[in-house]
Amino acid sequence: MVKKSIVSGTVALYIALASPSWATVIQHIGNYSEWGTVTWNAIEGLDDADDGVAEQLDFVGDSTSRGAYWGIDNHYVYFRMRLDVGLDPSFTDAHLVLFDVVGDATPDYAFSWDSKSNDTDGHGLEMSILLSSDGTWGGTKMDDIDGNNAKKGTNDINGDGRDTDGYVQTTDGIASDSFGTTTFLDFAVSLSYLSNNVPAMVQNTNWKVQFGSIANATDHNVLSADIAGGQNLGSTITAASWSEAIAIPEPAAATLIIGFGLSVIFGRRIFMG
C-alpha cells in the first residue's frame, strides 16, 4: 500500500512494509527507489544508551542492535542512525550527521535534516559547516554552507532546484533487544554533489562521524538534545568523541563494499574503512 501525506509543507511518500506489518517507510526528502539495495556497515564508536530525551531525538544502539551505519556506491554515500522511537514518529526538530574531515576533532561539516521547517526549497536536507563552538557538543552550532538560512543556494544540497543530490528516509518498527521497537533515519548524499561543492570531503579523506540532535528547533541552533557514542551535551569535543575513521574514495572510483567497512577501490587503491 502506498499513500501520500502532507508533512510540514512537503509531500511525503508512505510505503507499508510487509514485515513487520505495522512498520512504515516515510520518504521525507525526495522519492528514492534504491534504498533497498544499500549495503549497510556498522560504524564503531557510536552505539549509545537510552538517554531519556524525547524518543525521536534519542540515539540508541548496542552490540546486537547497532546505533550507526554507513554505505557507499558509485553515486551516493549513505548514513543511518537508530532512534529510540517505535511507530510512525513525527519530527519537528533537527538531526545532524557531523564530520571531522581534517582530523583535528573539530566538526567541519554536517548533513543536516531540518524537520522543524521541512520544506525542500528552503530547508529540508542541508549541507552545513561549523559556525561556532565553545569546545563542547552542547555549545556547537553549524551553519548553511551557502550562508543563506532562508533558502537553498547554488552550493547547498538540492540547491537550484536539483532534486537528486540528497534524500532522507525513516523506517519505523525496527526491533531491538534492548530498546524495543526503534526507527532508522537514513541520509543519502551524492558523491558528485560533494565533489563539485565540498571537494575537501571526497579527495582521499578519512571521515570521523558523530550524530547530534536539536529539540523542536531548526538546524541553525546549538546541539540541544542528544549526542551519540556515550557523549553528552556537556562533553568536551576530543578525538575520542568521534567514531572510527571511515575512508571515502573520490567519486570517480568504482566501489565495492564488503562486510563491515572493508572497501576495495578498483583502479585507485585499497583501504580499510
Coordinates of C-alpha atoms in Angstrom, one line a residue:
M1 CA 0.0 0.0 0.0
V2 CA 1.3 3.5 -0.9
K3 CA -0.2 6.7 0.3
K4 CA 0.8 10.3 0.3
S5 CA 0.5 12.8 3.1
I6 CA 1.4 16.5 3.5
V7 CA 4.1 16.8 6.3
S8 CA 5.2 20.3 7.2
G9 CA 4.5 21.6 3.7
T10 CA 6.3 18.7 2.0
V11 CA 4.8 15.7 0.2
A12 CA 6.0 12.6 2.0
L13 CA 5.6 9.1 0.5
Y14 CA 4.5 6.3 2.8
I15 CA 5.1 2.7 1.9
A16 CA 3.8 0.0 4.2
L17 CA 6.4 -2.8 4.8
A18 CA 5.5 -6.4 4.6
S19 CA 7.3 -7.2 7.9
P20 CA 6.6 -6.1 10.5
S21 CA 3.1 -5.5 9.3
W22 CA 2.8 -2.2 11.1
A23 CA 6.1 -0.6 10.0
T24 CA 6.1 2.3 7.7
V25 CA 8.8 3.8 5.4
I26 CA 8.5 7.6 5.0
Q27 CA 10.5 9.3 2.3
H28 CA 10.8 12.9 3.8
I29 CA 13.1 14.4 1.2
G30 CA 12.7 13.1 -2.4
N31 CA 11.4 9.7 -3.6
Y32 CA 14.4 7.4 -3.9
S33 CA 14.0 3.9 -5.2
E34 CA 17.4 2.5 -4.3
W35 CA 17.2 2.4 -0.5
G36 CA 16.6 -1.4 -0.6
T37 CA 19.9 -2.0 -2.3
V38 CA 22.2 -0.2 0.1
T39 CA 24.8 -2.3 1.9
W40 CA 24.8 -1.0 5.5
N41 CA 28.0 -1.4 7.5
A42 CA 28.1 -0.7 11.3
I43 CA 30.1 2.3 12.4
E44 CA 32.2 1.6 15.5
G45 CA 32.0 4.1 18.4
L46 CA 28.5 5.5 18.1
D47 CA 26.4 2.9 20.0
D48 CA 24.5 4.8 22.8
A49 CA 22.4 4.1 25.8
D50 CA 18.8 5.4 26.3
D51 CA 19.5 9.0 27.5
G52 CA 15.9 9.8 28.4
V53 CA 15.5 12.6 26.0
A54 CA 12.5 12.8 23.6
E55 CA 12.5 9.5 21.8
Q56 CA 12.7 10.8 18.3
L57 CA 15.9 12.7 19.3
D58 CA 17.5 9.9 21.3
F59 CA 20.3 7.9 19.5
V60 CA 20.5 4.3 20.7
G61 CA 22.4 1.2 19.9
D62 CA 24.4 -1.7 21.3
S63 CA 26.4 -4.7 20.1
T64 CA 23.3 -6.6 18.9
S65 CA 21.3 -3.6 17.5
R66 CA 23.9 -1.2 16.2
G67 CA 23.3 2.5 16.5
A68 CA 25.0 3.8 13.4
Y69 CA 25.7 2.5 9.9
W70 CA 27.2 3.8 6.6
G71 CA 27.3 2.7 3.0
I72 CA 28.6 3.8 -0.4
D73 CA 28.2 3.0 -4.1
N74 CA 29.3 4.7 -7.3
H75 CA 26.8 7.6 -6.8
Y76 CA 25.9 8.2 -3.1
V77 CA 27.2 7.9 0.4
Y78 CA 24.7 6.8 3.0
F79 CA 24.3 7.2 6.8
R80 CA 21.8 5.5 9.1
M81 CA 21.1 6.4 12.8
R82 CA 18.9 4.4 15.2
L83 CA 16.3 6.4 17.2
D84 CA 14.6 5.3 20.3
V85 CA 11.1 5.7 19.0
G86 CA 8.7 3.0 17.9
L87 CA 5.9 3.6 15.4
D88 CA 5.3 6.4 12.8
P89 CA 7.1 9.2 14.7
S90 CA 6.6 12.8 13.9
F91 CA 9.5 15.2 13.6
T92 CA 9.7 18.9 14.2
D93 CA 13.4 19.0 15.1
A94 CA 16.8 18.7 13.5
H95 CA 19.1 15.7 13.1
L96 CA 22.8 16.1 12.0
V97 CA 25.4 13.7 10.8
L98 CA 28.6 15.6 11.8
F99 CA 32.0 15.0 10.2
D100 CA 35.6 15.6 11.3
V101 CA 37.4 15.6 8.0
V102 CA 40.6 17.5 8.9
G103 CA 41.4 15.2 11.8
D104 CA 41.6 17.9 14.5
A105 CA 38.4 16.6 16.4
T106 CA 36.5 19.8 15.4
P107 CA 33.2 19.4 13.5
D108 CA 34.0 20.5 9.9
Y109 CA 30.8 19.7 8.1
A110 CA 27.4 18.1 8.6
F111 CA 24.4 16.7 6.7
S112 CA 21.5 18.4 8.5
W113 CA 17.9 17.4 8.3
D114 CA 15.8 20.3 9.4
S115 CA 12.3 18.9 10.0
K116 CA 11.3 21.9 12.1
S117 CA 10.9 23.8 8.8
N118 CA 10.9 20.8 6.5
D119 CA 10.5 22.3 3.0
T120 CA 12.8 21.1 0.3
D121 CA 13.2 24.5 -1.3
G122 CA 14.2 26.5 1.8
H123 CA 15.4 23.9 4.4
G124 CA 14.9 20.1 4.4
L125 CA 18.3 18.4 3.9
E126 CA 21.2 20.9 4.1
M127 CA 25.0 21.0 3.9
S128 CA 26.4 22.6 7.0
I129 CA 29.7 24.0 8.1
L130 CA 30.9 24.9 11.6
L131 CA 29.8 28.3 12.7
S132 CA 30.9 28.4 16.3
S133 CA 31.8 26.1 19.2
D134 CA 32.9 26.6 22.9
G135 CA 34.6 23.2 22.8
T136 CA 31.7 21.2 24.0
W137 CA 29.0 19.4 22.0
G138 CA 26.2 21.5 23.5
G139 CA 28.0 24.7 22.6
T140 CA 28.4 23.8 19.0
K141 CA 26.4 25.4 16.2
M142 CA 26.5 24.7 12.5
D143 CA 25.5 27.0 9.6
D144 CA 24.4 26.5 6.0
I145 CA 27.3 26.2 3.6
D146 CA 25.5 28.7 1.3
G147 CA 25.3 31.3 4.1
N148 CA 21.5 31.7 3.5
N149 CA 19.2 30.3 6.2
A150 CA 16.1 31.2 4.3
K151 CA 16.6 29.3 1.0
K152 CA 18.9 26.9 -0.8
G153 CA 21.8 28.5 -2.7
T154 CA 23.6 27.0 -5.6
N155 CA 26.1 25.1 -3.5
D156 CA 23.6 23.6 -1.0
I157 CA 22.3 20.0 -1.3
N158 CA 19.5 20.1 -3.8
G159 CA 20.2 23.8 -4.5
D160 CA 19.0 25.5 -7.7
G161 CA 16.1 23.1 -7.9
R162 CA 18.3 19.9 -8.2
D163 CA 16.3 17.1 -6.7
T164 CA 18.7 14.1 -6.8
D165 CA 21.6 15.2 -4.7
G166 CA 20.1 14.3 -1.3
Y167 CA 17.4 12.1 0.2
V168 CA 16.1 11.5 3.8
Q169 CA 14.0 8.5 4.8
T170 CA 12.7 6.9 8.1
T171 CA 11.7 3.3 8.7
D172 CA 9.8 2.7 12.0
G173 CA 9.0 -0.6 13.8
I174 CA 12.6 -1.9 13.8
A175 CA 13.1 -4.4 16.6
S176 CA 16.0 -4.3 19.0
D177 CA 16.9 -6.4 22.0
S178 CA 17.5 -3.5 24.4
F179 CA 15.3 -0.6 23.2
G180 CA 12.1 -2.2 22.0
T181 CA 11.0 -1.0 18.6
T182 CA 13.1 1.7 17.1
T183 CA 13.3 3.9 14.0
F184 CA 16.0 4.1 11.3
L185 CA 16.7 7.6 10.0
D186 CA 18.6 7.4 6.7
F187 CA 20.5 10.0 4.7
A188 CA 21.8 9.8 1.1
V189 CA 24.0 12.5 -0.4
S190 CA 25.5 12.2 -3.9
L191 CA 29.3 12.0 -4.3
S192 CA 29.1 14.2 -7.4
Y193 CA 27.5 17.0 -5.2
L194 CA 30.3 16.7 -2.7
S195 CA 33.0 16.6 -5.4
N196 CA 31.6 19.8 -7.0
N197 CA 30.7 21.7 -3.9
V198 CA 32.7 20.3 -0.9
P199 CA 35.7 18.7 -2.5
A200 CA 37.6 18.6 0.8
M201 CA 35.3 15.8 1.9
V202 CA 36.0 13.4 -1.0
Q203 CA 39.6 13.8 -2.0
N204 CA 41.0 10.7 -0.5
T205 CA 39.8 11.6 3.0
N206 CA 39.1 9.8 6.2
W207 CA 35.9 10.9 7.9
K208 CA 35.1 10.6 11.6
V209 CA 31.4 10.7 12.3
Q210 CA 29.2 11.8 15.2
F211 CA 25.4 12.3 15.4
G212 CA 23.7 15.3 17.1
S213 CA 20.1 16.4 17.5
I214 CA 18.3 19.6 18.2
A215 CA 14.9 19.7 20.0
N216 CA 12.0 21.5 18.4
A217 CA 14.2 24.0 16.6
T218 CA 16.0 24.4 13.3
D219 CA 19.5 23.2 12.4
H220 CA 20.8 26.8 12.9
N221 CA 20.8 26.3 16.7
V222 CA 23.2 24.7 19.1
L223 CA 23.0 21.0 19.6
S224 CA 20.5 20.6 22.4
A225 CA 19.1 17.1 22.7
D226 CA 21.4 14.1 22.3
I227 CA 24.9 13.2 21.1
A228 CA 25.7 9.6 20.1
G229 CA 28.5 7.3 21.3
G230 CA 28.0 7.9 25.1
Q231 CA 28.8 11.6 24.7
N232 CA 26.5 14.3 26.2
L233 CA 25.9 18.0 25.6
G234 CA 28.5 18.9 28.3
S235 CA 31.2 16.6 26.9
T236 CA 34.4 18.3 25.6
I237 CA 34.9 17.5 22.0
T238 CA 38.0 15.4 21.7
A239 CA 39.4 12.8 19.3
A240 CA 37.7 10.1 21.4
S241 CA 34.3 11.8 20.9
W242 CA 34.1 10.5 17.3
S243 CA 33.6 7.2 15.6
E244 CA 36.2 5.1 13.9
A245 CA 37.7 6.6 10.7
I246 CA 35.8 5.9 7.5
A247 CA 37.8 6.1 4.3
I248 CA 35.9 7.8 1.5
P249 CA 37.0 7.4 -2.1
E250 CA 36.9 10.0 -4.8
P251 CA 33.6 9.7 -6.8
A252 CA 35.3 8.5 -10.0
A253 CA 36.4 5.3 -8.3
A254 CA 34.4 2.2 -8.8
T255 CA 33.5 1.0 -5.3
L256 CA 32.6 -2.4 -3.8
I257 CA 31.7 -2.6 -0.1
I258 CA 32.5 -5.9 1.5
G259 CA 31.4 -6.8 5.1
F260 CA 31.9 -4.4 7.9
G261 CA 33.8 -1.4 6.5
L262 CA 36.2 -3.2 4.1
S263 CA 36.2 -1.3 0.8
V264 CA 38.0 -2.3 -2.4
I265 CA 38.6 0.6 -4.9
F266 CA 39.3 -0.7 -8.3
G267 CA 41.8 1.3 -10.3
R268 CA 42.7 3.5 -7.4
R269 CA 43.7 2.0 -4.1
I270 CA 42.8 -0.5 -1.4
F271 CA 42.0 0.7 2.1
M272 CA 40.3 -0.3 5.3
G273 CA 37.3 1.8 6.4

